[in-house]
Amino acid sequence: MRSEPRGARFAELQLRLAVGGLLVVAAAAWWFLVAMDAAMVSMRGDGVAGRLMMLMMTPGAPGPYLAASAGMWLAMMIAMMVPAALPLMLVFRGLDRGPRGGADALLFVLGYLATWSAVALLGAGAQWWLHADGLLHGHRLATATPLAGGLLIVAGLWQLSPMKAACLAHCRGPLGFLLRHARPGRLGAFAMGAHHGLYCLGCCWMLMVLMFAGGVMSVVTMALIAALILAERLLPAGPWVAKAPGMVMIVLGGVLL
């Protein structure tokens, strides 16, 4: 029996290290978000979480506020999107990209997360605008009930829309995209990840807006949205996993209104 080529073993080791590293980073992001949530509830805290909490209570100072909220949103995007990115990473690794395939797979995921990092900056800006205008309330920074109801209805309608279905199809079956838009090299892998991230953004952007309805600092809201995103991509009845919550959102939004 012939032994596995050294290049293949090295690529497999790269992939395992990349997956392990991403899981550690995602776990650290969730820990940070839980610490931020606890600091917001108690209105006190030590370390980085406590200092960021204090900065996010003063929207009148836009520079420090935006820096603190951007850090929180970046952690949120990492925590929520890394679980959805890992299966995609394994599909990408299935492509024949030579002995550096493991490194390319990691760069693909980093490109994917770069798209969501841009979303984090937009989320931080929207949070500051809403907070400065008095539209976010409580220790978890949520909108008032009527606005939350309206956001739920819009999100539910988006879940049922053909555009959502089209974007979700790309996220559930990425192999066709990867074959059509294949680019060589490390920069090509990063660009492919960023490009595919745009389809997932089209699929999930309205779910991210619901953070303002459930509370920007609510770890429970983050966990529910992250679970829904992962279920839409992995469960066999993925389209219905998107549509059924959409109908629930519309009903709940009507009740709140």
Coordinates of C-alpha atoms in Angstrom, one line a residue:
M1 CA 0.0 0.0 0.0
R2 CA 1.4 3.4 -1.0
S3 CA 1.7 6.0 1.8
E4 CA -0.2 9.3 1.4
P5 CA 1.9 11.9 -0.4
R6 CA 3.7 14.4 2.0
G7 CA 2.0 17.4 0.3
A8 CA -1.5 15.9 0.9
R9 CA -0.7 15.3 4.6
F10 CA 0.6 18.8 5.0
A11 CA -2.5 20.3 3.4
E12 CA -4.7 18.1 5.7
L13 CA -2.7 19.4 8.7
Q14 CA -3.2 23.0 7.5
L15 CA -6.9 22.4 7.3
R16 CA -7.2 20.9 10.8
L17 CA -5.2 23.7 12.3
A18 CA -7.3 26.3 10.5
V19 CA -10.6 24.7 11.7
G20 CA -9.3 24.5 15.2
G21 CA -8.1 28.0 15.2
L22 CA -11.4 29.3 13.9
L23 CA -13.3 27.4 16.5
V24 CA -11.2 28.9 19.2
V25 CA -11.7 32.4 17.8
A26 CA -15.5 31.9 17.7
A27 CA -15.6 30.6 21.2
A28 CA -13.6 33.6 22.4
A29 CA -16.0 35.9 20.6
W30 CA -19.0 34.3 22.3
W31 CA -17.2 34.6 25.7
F32 CA -16.6 38.3 25.1
L33 CA -20.2 38.9 24.1
V34 CA -21.5 37.1 27.2
A35 CA -19.2 39.3 29.3
M36 CA -20.5 42.4 27.5
D37 CA -24.1 41.3 28.1
A38 CA -23.4 40.8 31.8
A39 CA -21.7 44.2 32.1
M40 CA -24.7 45.9 30.4
V41 CA -27.1 44.2 32.8
S42 CA -25.2 45.1 35.9
M43 CA -24.0 48.4 34.6
R44 CA -20.6 47.6 35.9
G45 CA -17.7 45.4 35.0
D46 CA -13.9 45.2 34.9
G47 CA -11.5 44.8 32.0
V48 CA -12.2 45.4 28.4
A49 CA -15.9 44.4 28.5
G50 CA -16.6 47.0 31.3
R51 CA -14.8 49.8 29.6
L52 CA -16.5 49.1 26.3
M53 CA -19.9 49.0 28.1
M54 CA -19.3 52.5 29.5
L55 CA -18.3 53.9 26.1
M56 CA -21.5 52.5 24.6
M57 CA -23.6 54.3 27.1
T58 CA -22.5 57.7 25.8
P59 CA -23.6 58.2 22.1
G60 CA -22.9 61.9 22.5
A61 CA -19.2 61.0 22.0
P62 CA -19.4 59.5 18.5
G63 CA -15.7 58.6 18.2
P64 CA -15.3 56.4 21.3
Y65 CA -18.9 55.1 20.9
L66 CA -18.3 54.0 17.3
A67 CA -15.0 52.3 18.2
A68 CA -16.6 50.4 21.1
S69 CA -19.7 49.3 19.1
A70 CA -17.6 48.4 16.1
G71 CA -15.5 46.0 18.3
M72 CA -18.7 44.5 19.7
W73 CA -20.2 44.1 16.2
L74 CA -17.0 42.5 14.9
A75 CA -17.1 40.0 17.7
M76 CA -20.8 39.4 16.9
M77 CA -20.1 38.7 13.3
I78 CA -17.3 36.3 14.1
A79 CA -19.4 34.4 16.7
M80 CA -22.4 34.1 14.5
M81 CA -20.9 33.5 11.1
V82 CA -17.9 31.2 11.8
P83 CA -20.1 28.2 12.4
A84 CA -21.8 28.8 9.1
A85 CA -18.5 29.3 7.3
L86 CA -16.8 26.1 8.5
P87 CA -19.0 23.7 6.3
L88 CA -18.3 26.1 3.4
M89 CA -14.6 25.8 4.1
L90 CA -14.7 22.0 3.8
V91 CA -16.5 22.3 0.4
F92 CA -13.8 24.7 -0.8
R93 CA -11.1 22.3 0.5
G94 CA -12.6 19.6 -1.8
L95 CA -11.4 21.6 -4.8
D96 CA -8.0 20.6 -6.2
R97 CA -5.8 23.5 -5.2
G98 CA -2.6 21.6 -4.7
P99 CA -0.4 21.2 -1.6
R100 CA -1.4 24.6 -0.3
G101 CA -5.1 23.8 -0.3
G102 CA -5.4 24.0 3.5
A103 CA -4.0 27.5 3.6
D104 CA -6.2 28.6 0.6
A105 CA -9.3 27.2 2.5
L106 CA -8.4 29.4 5.5
L107 CA -8.0 32.5 3.2
F108 CA -11.3 31.7 1.6
V109 CA -13.0 31.8 5.1
L110 CA -11.1 35.0 6.0
G111 CA -12.4 36.6 2.8
Y112 CA -15.9 35.5 3.7
L113 CA -15.5 37.0 7.2
A114 CA -14.1 40.2 5.6
T115 CA -17.5 40.8 4.0
W116 CA -19.2 40.4 7.3
S117 CA -16.7 42.7 9.0
A118 CA -17.9 45.4 6.6
V119 CA -21.4 44.6 7.8
A120 CA -20.2 45.0 11.4
L121 CA -19.0 48.6 10.7
L122 CA -22.4 49.4 9.1
G123 CA -24.1 47.9 12.1
A124 CA -22.0 50.0 14.5
G125 CA -22.9 53.2 12.6
A126 CA -26.7 52.3 12.6
Q127 CA -26.5 51.6 16.3
W128 CA -24.9 55.0 17.1
W129 CA -27.5 56.8 14.9
L130 CA -30.4 55.0 16.6
H131 CA -29.0 55.4 20.1
A132 CA -28.2 59.1 19.6
D133 CA -31.8 59.7 18.4
G134 CA -33.2 57.9 21.4
L135 CA -34.5 54.9 19.5
L136 CA -32.6 52.3 21.5
H137 CA -33.7 51.7 25.1
G138 CA -32.8 49.6 28.1
H139 CA -29.6 47.9 29.1
R140 CA -29.6 45.7 26.0
L141 CA -30.2 48.6 23.6
A142 CA -33.5 47.5 21.9
T143 CA -36.0 49.5 19.9
A144 CA -39.4 50.3 21.3
T145 CA -42.1 47.7 20.8
P146 CA -43.9 49.2 17.7
L147 CA -40.6 49.6 15.8
A148 CA -39.6 46.1 16.8
G149 CA -42.9 44.8 15.5
G150 CA -42.4 46.6 12.2
L151 CA -38.9 45.1 11.9
L152 CA -40.2 41.6 12.5
I153 CA -42.8 42.0 9.8
V154 CA -40.3 43.2 7.2
A155 CA -37.9 40.5 8.2
G156 CA -40.6 37.9 7.9
L157 CA -41.6 39.1 4.4
W158 CA -37.9 39.0 3.4
Q159 CA -37.8 35.4 4.6
L160 CA -40.6 34.5 2.2
S161 CA -39.3 36.5 -0.8
P162 CA -37.8 35.0 -4.0
M163 CA -34.6 37.1 -3.5
K164 CA -34.1 35.4 -0.1
A165 CA -34.7 32.0 -1.8
A166 CA -32.2 32.7 -4.6
C167 CA -29.5 33.8 -2.1
L168 CA -30.1 30.9 0.1
A169 CA -29.7 28.5 -2.8
H170 CA -26.2 29.8 -3.3
C171 CA -25.4 29.4 0.4
R172 CA -26.8 25.9 0.5
G173 CA -25.1 24.7 -2.7
P174 CA -21.8 26.6 -3.0
L175 CA -20.0 24.1 -5.2
G176 CA -21.5 25.6 -8.4
F177 CA -20.4 29.1 -7.4
L178 CA -16.9 27.9 -6.5
L179 CA -16.5 26.2 -9.8
R180 CA -17.8 29.1 -11.8
H181 CA -15.8 31.7 -10.0
A182 CA -12.6 29.8 -9.3
R183 CA -9.5 32.0 -9.0
P184 CA -5.9 30.7 -8.6
G185 CA -3.6 31.6 -5.7
R186 CA -4.0 32.9 -2.2
L187 CA -5.4 36.2 -3.3
G188 CA -7.9 34.4 -5.5
A189 CA -9.1 32.3 -2.6
F190 CA -9.6 35.4 -0.4
A191 CA -11.5 37.1 -3.2
M192 CA -13.7 34.1 -3.8
G193 CA -14.6 34.1 -0.1
A194 CA -15.4 37.7 -0.1
H195 CA -17.6 37.3 -3.2
H196 CA -19.5 34.4 -1.8
G197 CA -20.0 36.4 1.4
L198 CA -22.1 38.8 -0.6
Y199 CA -24.6 36.1 -1.4
C200 CA -24.8 35.2 2.3
L201 CA -25.2 38.8 3.1
G202 CA -28.2 39.0 0.7
C203 CA -29.5 35.9 2.5
C204 CA -29.1 37.1 6.1
W205 CA -29.0 40.9 6.1
M206 CA -32.5 41.3 7.5
L207 CA -31.9 38.8 10.2
M208 CA -29.0 41.0 11.4
V209 CA -31.3 44.0 11.4
L210 CA -33.5 42.1 13.9
M211 CA -30.7 42.6 16.4
F212 CA -32.1 46.0 17.0
A213 CA -35.5 44.5 17.7
G214 CA -34.3 41.9 20.1
G215 CA -31.5 44.1 21.6
V216 CA -28.1 44.8 20.2
M217 CA -26.5 43.4 23.4
S218 CA -28.8 40.4 23.8
V219 CA -26.8 37.2 23.6
V220 CA -30.1 35.2 23.4
T221 CA -31.1 37.1 20.2
M222 CA -27.6 36.5 18.8
A223 CA -27.8 32.8 19.5
L224 CA -31.3 32.4 18.0
I225 CA -30.2 34.2 14.8
A226 CA -27.0 32.2 14.5
A227 CA -28.9 29.0 15.0
L228 CA -31.4 29.9 12.3
I229 CA -28.6 30.9 9.9
L230 CA -26.9 27.5 10.4
A231 CA -30.1 25.6 10.1
E232 CA -31.0 27.2 6.8
R233 CA -27.7 26.0 5.4
L234 CA -27.4 22.5 6.8
L235 CA -30.9 21.0 7.3
P236 CA -32.4 19.1 4.4
A237 CA -35.6 21.2 4.4
G238 CA -33.5 24.4 4.4
P239 CA -36.0 26.6 2.4
W240 CA -38.8 25.7 4.8
V241 CA -36.5 26.4 7.7
A242 CA -36.3 29.9 6.3
K243 CA -40.0 30.3 5.5
A244 CA -41.5 28.9 8.7
P245 CA -39.7 31.4 10.9
G246 CA -40.6 34.1 8.4
M247 CA -44.3 33.4 9.0
V248 CA -43.8 33.4 12.8
M249 CA -42.0 36.7 12.5
I250 CA -44.9 38.3 10.6
V251 CA -47.4 37.0 13.2
L252 CA -45.3 38.1 16.2
G253 CA -44.7 41.5 14.6
G254 CA -48.4 42.0 14.1
V255 CA -49.0 41.1 17.8
L256 CA -46.4 43.6 18.9
L257 CA -47.9 46.3 16.7

